[in-house]
Short mmCIF file of C-alpha atoms in Angstrom, two decimals:
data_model
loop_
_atom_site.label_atom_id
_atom_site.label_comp_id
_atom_site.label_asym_id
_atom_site.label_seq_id
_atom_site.Cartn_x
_atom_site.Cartn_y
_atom_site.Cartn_z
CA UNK A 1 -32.61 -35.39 35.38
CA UNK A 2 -32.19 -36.22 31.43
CA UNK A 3 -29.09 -38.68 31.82
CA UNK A 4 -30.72 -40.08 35.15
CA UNK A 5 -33.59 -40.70 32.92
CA UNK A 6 -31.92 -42.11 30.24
CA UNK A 7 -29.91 -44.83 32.65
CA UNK A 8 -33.06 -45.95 34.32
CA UNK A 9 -34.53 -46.69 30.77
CA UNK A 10 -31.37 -48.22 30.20
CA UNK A 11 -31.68 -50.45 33.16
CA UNK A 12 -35.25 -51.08 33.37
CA UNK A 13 -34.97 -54.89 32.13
CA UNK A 14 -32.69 -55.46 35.38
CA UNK A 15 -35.42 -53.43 37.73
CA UNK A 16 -38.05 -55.44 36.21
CA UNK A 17 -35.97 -58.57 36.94
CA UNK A 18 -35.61 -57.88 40.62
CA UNK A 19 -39.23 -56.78 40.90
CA UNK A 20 -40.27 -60.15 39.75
CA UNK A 21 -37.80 -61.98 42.26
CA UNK A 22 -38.83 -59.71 44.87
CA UNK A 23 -42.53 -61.01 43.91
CA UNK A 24 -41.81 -64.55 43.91
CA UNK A 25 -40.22 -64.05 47.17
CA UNK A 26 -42.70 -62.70 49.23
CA UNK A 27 -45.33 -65.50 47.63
CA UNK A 28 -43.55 -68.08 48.61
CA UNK A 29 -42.71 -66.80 52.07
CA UNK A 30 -46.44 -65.95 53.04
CA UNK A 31 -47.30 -69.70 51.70
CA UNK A 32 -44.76 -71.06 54.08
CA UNK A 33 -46.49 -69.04 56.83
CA UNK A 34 -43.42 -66.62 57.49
CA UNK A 35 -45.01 -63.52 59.40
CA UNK A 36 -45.65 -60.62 57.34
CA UNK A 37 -43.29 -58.26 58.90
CA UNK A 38 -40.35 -60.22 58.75
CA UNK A 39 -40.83 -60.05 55.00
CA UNK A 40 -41.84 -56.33 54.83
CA UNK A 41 -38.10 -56.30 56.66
CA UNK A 42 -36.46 -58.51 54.35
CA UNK A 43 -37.94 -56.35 51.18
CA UNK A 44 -36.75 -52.88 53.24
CA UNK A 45 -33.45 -54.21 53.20
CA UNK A 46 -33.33 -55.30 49.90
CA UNK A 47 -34.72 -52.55 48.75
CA UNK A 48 -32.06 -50.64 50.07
CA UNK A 49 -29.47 -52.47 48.82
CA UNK A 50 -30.63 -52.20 45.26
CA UNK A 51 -31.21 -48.24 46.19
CA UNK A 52 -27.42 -48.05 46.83
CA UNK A 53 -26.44 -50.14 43.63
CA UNK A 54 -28.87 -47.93 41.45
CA UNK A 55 -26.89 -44.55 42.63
CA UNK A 56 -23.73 -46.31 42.36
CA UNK A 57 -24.12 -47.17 38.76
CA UNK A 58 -25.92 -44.06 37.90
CA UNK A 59 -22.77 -42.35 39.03
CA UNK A 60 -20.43 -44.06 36.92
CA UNK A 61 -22.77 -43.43 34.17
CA UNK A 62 -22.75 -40.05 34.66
CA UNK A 63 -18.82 -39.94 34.81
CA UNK A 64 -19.11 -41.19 31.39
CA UNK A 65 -21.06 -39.48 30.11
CA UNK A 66 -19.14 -35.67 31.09
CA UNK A 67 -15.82 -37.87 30.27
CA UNK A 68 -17.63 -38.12 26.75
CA UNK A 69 -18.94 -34.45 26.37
CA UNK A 70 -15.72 -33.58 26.89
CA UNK A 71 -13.84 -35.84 24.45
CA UNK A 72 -15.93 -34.46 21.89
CA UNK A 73 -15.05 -31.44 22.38
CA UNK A 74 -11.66 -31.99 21.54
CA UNK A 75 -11.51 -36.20 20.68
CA UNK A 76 -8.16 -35.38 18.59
CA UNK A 77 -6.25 -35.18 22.29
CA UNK A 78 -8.82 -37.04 24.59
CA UNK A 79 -8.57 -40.31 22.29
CA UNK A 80 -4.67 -40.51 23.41
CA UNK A 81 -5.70 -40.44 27.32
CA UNK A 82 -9.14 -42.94 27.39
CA UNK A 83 -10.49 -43.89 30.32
CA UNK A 84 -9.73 -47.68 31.61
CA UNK A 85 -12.72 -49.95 29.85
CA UNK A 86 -14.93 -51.46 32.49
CA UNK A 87 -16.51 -54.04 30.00
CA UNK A 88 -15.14 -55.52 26.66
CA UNK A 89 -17.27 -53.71 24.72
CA UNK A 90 -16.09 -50.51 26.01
CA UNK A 91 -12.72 -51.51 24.88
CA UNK A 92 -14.23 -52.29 21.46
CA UNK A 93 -15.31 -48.91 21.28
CA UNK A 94 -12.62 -47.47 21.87
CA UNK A 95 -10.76 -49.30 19.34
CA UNK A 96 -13.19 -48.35 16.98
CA UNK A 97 -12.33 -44.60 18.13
CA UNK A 98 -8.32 -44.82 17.59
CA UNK A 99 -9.11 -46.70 14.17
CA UNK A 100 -11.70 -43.57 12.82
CA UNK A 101 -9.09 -40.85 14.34
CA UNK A 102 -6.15 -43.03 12.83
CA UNK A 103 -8.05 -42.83 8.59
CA UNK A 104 -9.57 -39.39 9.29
CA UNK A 105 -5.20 -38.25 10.43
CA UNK A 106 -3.88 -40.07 7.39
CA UNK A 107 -6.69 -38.76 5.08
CA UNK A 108 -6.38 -35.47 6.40
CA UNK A 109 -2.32 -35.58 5.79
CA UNK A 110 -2.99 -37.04 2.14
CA UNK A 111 -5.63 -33.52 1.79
CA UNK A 112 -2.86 -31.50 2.73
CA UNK A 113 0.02 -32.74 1.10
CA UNK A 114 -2.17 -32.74 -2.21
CA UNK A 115 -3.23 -28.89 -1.44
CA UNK A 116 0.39 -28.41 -0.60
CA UNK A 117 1.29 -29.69 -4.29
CA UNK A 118 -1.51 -28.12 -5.96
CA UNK A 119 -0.27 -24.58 -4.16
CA UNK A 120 3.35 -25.44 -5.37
CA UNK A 121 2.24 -26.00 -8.90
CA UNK A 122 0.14 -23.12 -9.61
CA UNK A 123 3.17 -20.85 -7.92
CA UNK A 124 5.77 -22.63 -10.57
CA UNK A 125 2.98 -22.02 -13.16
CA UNK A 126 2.23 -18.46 -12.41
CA UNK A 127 6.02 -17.53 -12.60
CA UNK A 128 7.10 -19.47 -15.70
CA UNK A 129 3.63 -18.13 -17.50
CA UNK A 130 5.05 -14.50 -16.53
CA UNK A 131 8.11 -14.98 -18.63
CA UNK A 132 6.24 -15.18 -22.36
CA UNK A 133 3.67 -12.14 -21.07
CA UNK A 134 6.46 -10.16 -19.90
CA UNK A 135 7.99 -10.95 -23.50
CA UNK A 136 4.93 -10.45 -25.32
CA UNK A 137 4.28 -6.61 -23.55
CA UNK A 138 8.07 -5.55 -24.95
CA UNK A 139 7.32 -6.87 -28.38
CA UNK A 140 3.67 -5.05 -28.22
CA UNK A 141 5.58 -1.81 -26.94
CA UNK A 142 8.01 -2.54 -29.77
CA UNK A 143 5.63 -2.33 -32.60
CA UNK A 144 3.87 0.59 -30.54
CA UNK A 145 6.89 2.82 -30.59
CA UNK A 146 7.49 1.69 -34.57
CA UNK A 147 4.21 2.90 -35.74
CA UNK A 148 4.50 5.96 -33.22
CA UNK A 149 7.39 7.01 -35.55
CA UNK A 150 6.37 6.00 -38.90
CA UNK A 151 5.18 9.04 -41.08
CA UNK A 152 1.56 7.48 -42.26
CA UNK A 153 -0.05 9.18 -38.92
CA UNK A 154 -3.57 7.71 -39.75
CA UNK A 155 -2.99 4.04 -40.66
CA UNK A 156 -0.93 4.03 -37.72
CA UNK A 157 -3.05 5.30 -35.17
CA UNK A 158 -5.67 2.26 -36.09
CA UNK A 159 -2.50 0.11 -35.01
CA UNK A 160 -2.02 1.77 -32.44
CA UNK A 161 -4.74 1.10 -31.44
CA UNK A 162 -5.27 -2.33 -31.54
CA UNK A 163 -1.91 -2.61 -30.20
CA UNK A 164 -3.16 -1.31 -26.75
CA UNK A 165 -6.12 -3.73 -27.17
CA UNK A 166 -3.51 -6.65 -27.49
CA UNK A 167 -1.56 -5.01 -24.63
CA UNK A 168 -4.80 -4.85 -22.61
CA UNK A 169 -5.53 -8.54 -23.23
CA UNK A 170 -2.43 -9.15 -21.86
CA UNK A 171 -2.77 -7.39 -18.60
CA UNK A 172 -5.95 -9.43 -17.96
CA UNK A 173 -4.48 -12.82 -19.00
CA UNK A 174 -1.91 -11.49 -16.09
CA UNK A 175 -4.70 -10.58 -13.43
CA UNK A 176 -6.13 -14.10 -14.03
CA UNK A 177 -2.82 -15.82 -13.78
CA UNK A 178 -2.11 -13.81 -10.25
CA UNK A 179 -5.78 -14.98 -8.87
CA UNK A 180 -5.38 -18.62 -9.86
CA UNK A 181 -2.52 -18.01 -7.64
CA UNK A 182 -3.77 -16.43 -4.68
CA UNK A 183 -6.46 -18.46 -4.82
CA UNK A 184 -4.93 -21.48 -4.26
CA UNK A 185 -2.79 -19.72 -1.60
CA UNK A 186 -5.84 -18.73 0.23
CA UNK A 187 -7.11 -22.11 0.94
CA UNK A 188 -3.77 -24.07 1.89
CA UNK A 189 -3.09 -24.42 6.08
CA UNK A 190 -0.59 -22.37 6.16
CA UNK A 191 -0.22 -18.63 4.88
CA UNK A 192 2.61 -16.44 3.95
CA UNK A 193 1.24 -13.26 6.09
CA UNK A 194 3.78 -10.95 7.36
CA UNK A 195 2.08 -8.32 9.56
CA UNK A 196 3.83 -5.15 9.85
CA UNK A 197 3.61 -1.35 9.53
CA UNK A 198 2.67 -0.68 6.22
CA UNK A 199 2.85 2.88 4.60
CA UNK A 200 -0.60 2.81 2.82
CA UNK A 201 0.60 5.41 0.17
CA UNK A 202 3.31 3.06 -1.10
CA UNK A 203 0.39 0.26 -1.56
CA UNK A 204 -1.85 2.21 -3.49
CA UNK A 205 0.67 4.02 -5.40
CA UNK A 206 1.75 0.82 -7.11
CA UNK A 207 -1.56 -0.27 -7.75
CA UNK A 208 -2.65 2.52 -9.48
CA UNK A 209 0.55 2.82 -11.56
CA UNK A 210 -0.21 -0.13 -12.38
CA UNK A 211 -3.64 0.62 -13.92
CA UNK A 212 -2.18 3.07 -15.71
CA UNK A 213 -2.83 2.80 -18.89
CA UNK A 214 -6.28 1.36 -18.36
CA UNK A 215 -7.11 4.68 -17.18
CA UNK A 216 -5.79 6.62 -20.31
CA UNK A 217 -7.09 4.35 -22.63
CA UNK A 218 -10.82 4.71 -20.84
CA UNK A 219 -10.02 8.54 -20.28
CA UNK A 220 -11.04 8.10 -16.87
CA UNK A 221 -10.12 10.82 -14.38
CA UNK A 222 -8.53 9.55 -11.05
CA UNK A 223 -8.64 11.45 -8.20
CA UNK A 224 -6.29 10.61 -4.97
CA UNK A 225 -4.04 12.84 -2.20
CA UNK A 226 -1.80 10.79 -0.58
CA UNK A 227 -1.43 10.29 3.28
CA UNK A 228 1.03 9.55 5.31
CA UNK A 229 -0.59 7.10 7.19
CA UNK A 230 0.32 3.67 8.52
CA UNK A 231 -1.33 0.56 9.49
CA UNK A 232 -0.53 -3.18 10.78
CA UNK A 233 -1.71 -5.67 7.81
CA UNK A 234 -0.12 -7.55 5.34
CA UNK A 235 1.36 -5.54 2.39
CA UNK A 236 1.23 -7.88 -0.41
CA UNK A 237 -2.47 -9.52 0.15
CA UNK A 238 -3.65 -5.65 0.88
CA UNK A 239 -2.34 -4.71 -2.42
CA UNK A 240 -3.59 -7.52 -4.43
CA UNK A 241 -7.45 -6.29 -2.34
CA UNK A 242 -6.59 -3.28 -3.44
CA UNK A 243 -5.66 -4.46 -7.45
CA UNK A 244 -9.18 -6.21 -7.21
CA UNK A 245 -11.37 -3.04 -5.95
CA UNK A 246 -9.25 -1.03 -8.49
CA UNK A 247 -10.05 -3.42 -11.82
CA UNK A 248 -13.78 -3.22 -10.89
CA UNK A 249 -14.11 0.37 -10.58
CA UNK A 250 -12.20 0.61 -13.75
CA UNK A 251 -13.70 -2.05 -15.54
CA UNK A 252 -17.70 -1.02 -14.87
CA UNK A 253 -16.76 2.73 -15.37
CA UNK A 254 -17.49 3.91 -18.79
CA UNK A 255 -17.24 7.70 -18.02
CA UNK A 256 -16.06 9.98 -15.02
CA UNK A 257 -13.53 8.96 -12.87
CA UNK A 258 -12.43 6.55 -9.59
CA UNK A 259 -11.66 8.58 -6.18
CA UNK A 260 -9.20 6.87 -3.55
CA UNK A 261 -9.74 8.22 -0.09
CA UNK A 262 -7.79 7.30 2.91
CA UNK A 263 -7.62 8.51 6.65
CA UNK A 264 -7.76 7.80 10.03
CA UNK A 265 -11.36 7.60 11.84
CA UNK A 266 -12.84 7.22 15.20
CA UNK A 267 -16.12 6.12 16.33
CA UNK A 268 -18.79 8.32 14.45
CA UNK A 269 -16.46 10.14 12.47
CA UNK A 270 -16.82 10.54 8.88
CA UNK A 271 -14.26 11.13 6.06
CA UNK A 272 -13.80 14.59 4.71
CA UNK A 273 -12.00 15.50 1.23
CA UNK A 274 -11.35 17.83 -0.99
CA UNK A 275 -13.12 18.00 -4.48
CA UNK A 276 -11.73 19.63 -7.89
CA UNK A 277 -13.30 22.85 -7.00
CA UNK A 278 -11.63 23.54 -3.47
CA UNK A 279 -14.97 22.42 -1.57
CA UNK A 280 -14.62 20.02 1.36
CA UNK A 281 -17.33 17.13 0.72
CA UNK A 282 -17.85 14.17 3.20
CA UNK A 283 -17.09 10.51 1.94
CA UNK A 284 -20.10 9.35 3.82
CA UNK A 285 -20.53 7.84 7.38
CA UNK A 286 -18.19 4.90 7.62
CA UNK A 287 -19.86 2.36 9.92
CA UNK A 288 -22.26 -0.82 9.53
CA UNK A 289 -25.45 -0.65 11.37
CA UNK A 290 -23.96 -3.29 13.27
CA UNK A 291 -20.13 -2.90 14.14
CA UNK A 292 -18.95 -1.54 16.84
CA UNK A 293 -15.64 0.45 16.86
CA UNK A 294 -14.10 0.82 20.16
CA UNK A 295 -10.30 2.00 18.54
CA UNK A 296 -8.66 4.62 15.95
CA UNK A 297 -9.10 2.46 12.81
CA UNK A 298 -7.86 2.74 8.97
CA UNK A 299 -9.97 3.11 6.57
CA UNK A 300 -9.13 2.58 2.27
CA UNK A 301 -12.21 3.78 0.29
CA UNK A 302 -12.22 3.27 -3.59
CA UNK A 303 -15.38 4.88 -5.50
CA UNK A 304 -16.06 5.18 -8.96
CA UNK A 305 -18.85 6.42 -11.23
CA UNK A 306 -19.68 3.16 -13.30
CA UNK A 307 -22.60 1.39 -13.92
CA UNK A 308 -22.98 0.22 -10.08
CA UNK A 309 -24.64 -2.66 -8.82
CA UNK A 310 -28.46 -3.65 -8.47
CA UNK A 311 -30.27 -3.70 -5.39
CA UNK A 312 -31.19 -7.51 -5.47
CA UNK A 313 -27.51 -8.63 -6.61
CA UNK A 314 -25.73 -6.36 -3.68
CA UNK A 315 -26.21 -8.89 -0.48
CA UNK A 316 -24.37 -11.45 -2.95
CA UNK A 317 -21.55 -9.86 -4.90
CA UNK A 318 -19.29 -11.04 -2.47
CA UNK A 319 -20.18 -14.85 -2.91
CA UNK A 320 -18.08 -17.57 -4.44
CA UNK A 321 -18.70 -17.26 -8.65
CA UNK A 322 -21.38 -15.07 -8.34
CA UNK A 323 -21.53 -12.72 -11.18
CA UNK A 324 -25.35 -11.14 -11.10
CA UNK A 325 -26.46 -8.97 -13.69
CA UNK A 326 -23.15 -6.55 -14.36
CA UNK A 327 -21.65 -10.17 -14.38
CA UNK A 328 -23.84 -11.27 -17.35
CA UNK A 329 -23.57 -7.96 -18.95
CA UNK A 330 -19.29 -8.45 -19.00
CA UNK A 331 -17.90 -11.81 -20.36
CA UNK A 332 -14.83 -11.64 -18.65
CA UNK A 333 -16.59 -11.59 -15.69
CA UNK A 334 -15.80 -14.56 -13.27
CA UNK A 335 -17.25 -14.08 -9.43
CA UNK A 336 -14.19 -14.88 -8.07
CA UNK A 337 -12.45 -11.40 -7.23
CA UNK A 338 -14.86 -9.89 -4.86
CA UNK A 339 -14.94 -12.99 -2.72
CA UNK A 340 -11.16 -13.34 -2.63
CA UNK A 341 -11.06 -9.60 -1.61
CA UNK A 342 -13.59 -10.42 1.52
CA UNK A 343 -12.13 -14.03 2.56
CA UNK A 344 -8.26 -12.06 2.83
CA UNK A 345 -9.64 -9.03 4.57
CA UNK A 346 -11.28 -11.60 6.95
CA UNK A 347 -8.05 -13.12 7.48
CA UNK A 348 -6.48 -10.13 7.65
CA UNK A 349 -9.13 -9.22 10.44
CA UNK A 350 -10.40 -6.37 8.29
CA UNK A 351 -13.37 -5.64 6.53
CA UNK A 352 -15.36 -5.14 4.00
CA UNK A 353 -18.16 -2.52 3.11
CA UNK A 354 -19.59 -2.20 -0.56
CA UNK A 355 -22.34 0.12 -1.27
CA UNK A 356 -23.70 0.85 -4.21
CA UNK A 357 -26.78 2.00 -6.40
CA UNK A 358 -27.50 1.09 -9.85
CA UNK A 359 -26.25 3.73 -12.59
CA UNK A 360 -24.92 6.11 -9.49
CA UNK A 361 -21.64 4.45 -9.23
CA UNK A 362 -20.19 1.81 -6.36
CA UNK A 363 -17.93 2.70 -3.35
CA UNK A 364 -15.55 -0.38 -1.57
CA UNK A 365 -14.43 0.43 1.67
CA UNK A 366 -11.62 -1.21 3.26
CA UNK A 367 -11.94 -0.97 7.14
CA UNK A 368 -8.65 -2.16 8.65
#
């Protein structure tokens, strides 16, 4: 009823047109004494007539019309197979069509050949800025292991000292250099993601050997039994997640310790541990209000004992550059990590959960 509205508005001027005729007609017949019914025939006819040639064009209008809906849907292919114009101006329009789709394919190939250099360029700039750091850690663990065995054991521990400092400077000029990297990787077409299964231990074993040291210079107990449990993801973009979740909970964690839990878990089920003391304590239910698991999933959970995160800043920590009020409290704060973490997962098709309360500590789950 809308489009047959629309064409009637479309065609009143012609309606109007034969009305008038129609008009004119029967004037001039009754002045020239034609009976009455012959013209009530005449107009019966007629109107028929114009009755047939209304639903006739309405159909055609209405075959362009779905033709339409449906090249808009997907105008990329449909432009290629155009109807036949009826009118010149049809066939103006669609030139009009192929000359947009033409600019927005040769702008779009221009985008992507610029990403595609941009991507190529921060991966040659990420491995040529690893030689000098790689350099500059031996000559810091150089100097390290020369004061370790000089004699004076209290100048030296003061160099020591900043030595590590230096050393930890490094490793974030590193962490920066790796997210620059990823991402640019992130946003490109096309993706190096190699699903497989991946031994989860493995993963988080290299991450946290490589926070090392940040955890014995903080003095920050780690607790984490490993599992032997697999799951299909990507192992690299996992383990840079998991790099992310681990600097945080290092980083906003001035005393106590980060736990690591991982296991299996079906709908409803929650995760069970041991603590220090032999007791059995529950890492919490596992689920969004919302989600619905129907399968055995995986699940990586990484909780510390920091600072945690306000109430009003926790619906947004996962935002592009949004660093809230831990974010203004730490300099080297940048907004960028938690969102990478939640744009791979969603790639990934995992998720992820973050609760936290302020000054009790935050927990990142990893729901794969």
């Amino acid at each position: 009823m809308k489009h047959f509205k629309g064409y009637i508005k479309e065609n009143i001027r012609w309606l109007a047109v034969i009305l008038c005729m129609a008009l004119v007609m029967i004037v001039t017949m009754l002045v020239n004494g034609i009976p009455f019914f012959e013209i009530g025939y005449g107009l019966l006819v007629c109107a028929f007539v114009t009755f047939v040639a209304v639903v006739a064009g309405y159909g055609r209008h209405f075959e362009s019309l779905r033709w339409l809906d449906e090249m808009r849907s997907n105008i990329a292919v449909a432009s290629n197979d155009m109807k036949t114009p009826e009118y010149l101006y049809e066939q103006q329009y669609q030139d009009c069509i192929r000359a947009i789709l033409q600019e927005k394919n040769q702008l779009q190939n221009e985008m992507l050949n610029r990403q595609k250099d941009l991507s190529e360029y921060y991966s040659m700039w990420v491995h040529q800025i690893k030689t000098p750091i790689a350099a500059l850690r031996l000559l810091i663990d150089e100097t390290m292991s020369m004061y370790l065995d000089a004699e004076e054991r209290e100048e030296n521990d003061t160099c020591v000292i900043k030595e590590r400092q230096k050393y930890h400077e490094l490793f974030r000029i590193e962490q920066y250099a790796d997210m620059a990297l990823q991402y640019t990787r992130l946003g490109s077409e096309t993706n190096d993601f190699v699903f497989q299964n991946v031994m989860l231990d493995a993963v988080i074993k290299t991450s946290i050997h490589k926070y090392a040291k940040l955890f014995i210079h903080k003095k920050l107990r780690l607790q984490y039994e490993p599992q032997d449990i697999m799951a299909v993801t990507d192992k690299k973009w996992l383990g840079f997640v998991i790099d992310q979740l681990l600097a945080n909970a290092v980083k906003y964690t001035k005393q106590g310790g980060v736990t690591i839990c991982v296991a299996r878990s079906a709908q409803g089920q929650d995760c069970e541990r041991t603590s220090d003391l032999g007791e059995t304590q529950s890492c919490g239910h596992w689920y969004e209000r919302d989600a619905v698991e129907r399968e055995e999933s995986v699940h990586i959970i990484i909780e510390d004992t920091g600072i945690g995160i306000r109430a009003e800043d926790l619906p947004r920590i996962c935002e592009k550059g949004y660093t809230g009020y831990n974010g203004h409290a730490d300099q080297y704060s940048t907004g960028i990590g938690l969102y990478l973490c939640k744009a791979i997962l969603a790639k990934l098709g995992h998720r992820l959960v973050i609760t936290s309360e302020e000054g009790n500590g935050t927990r990142a789950e990893i729901v794969i």
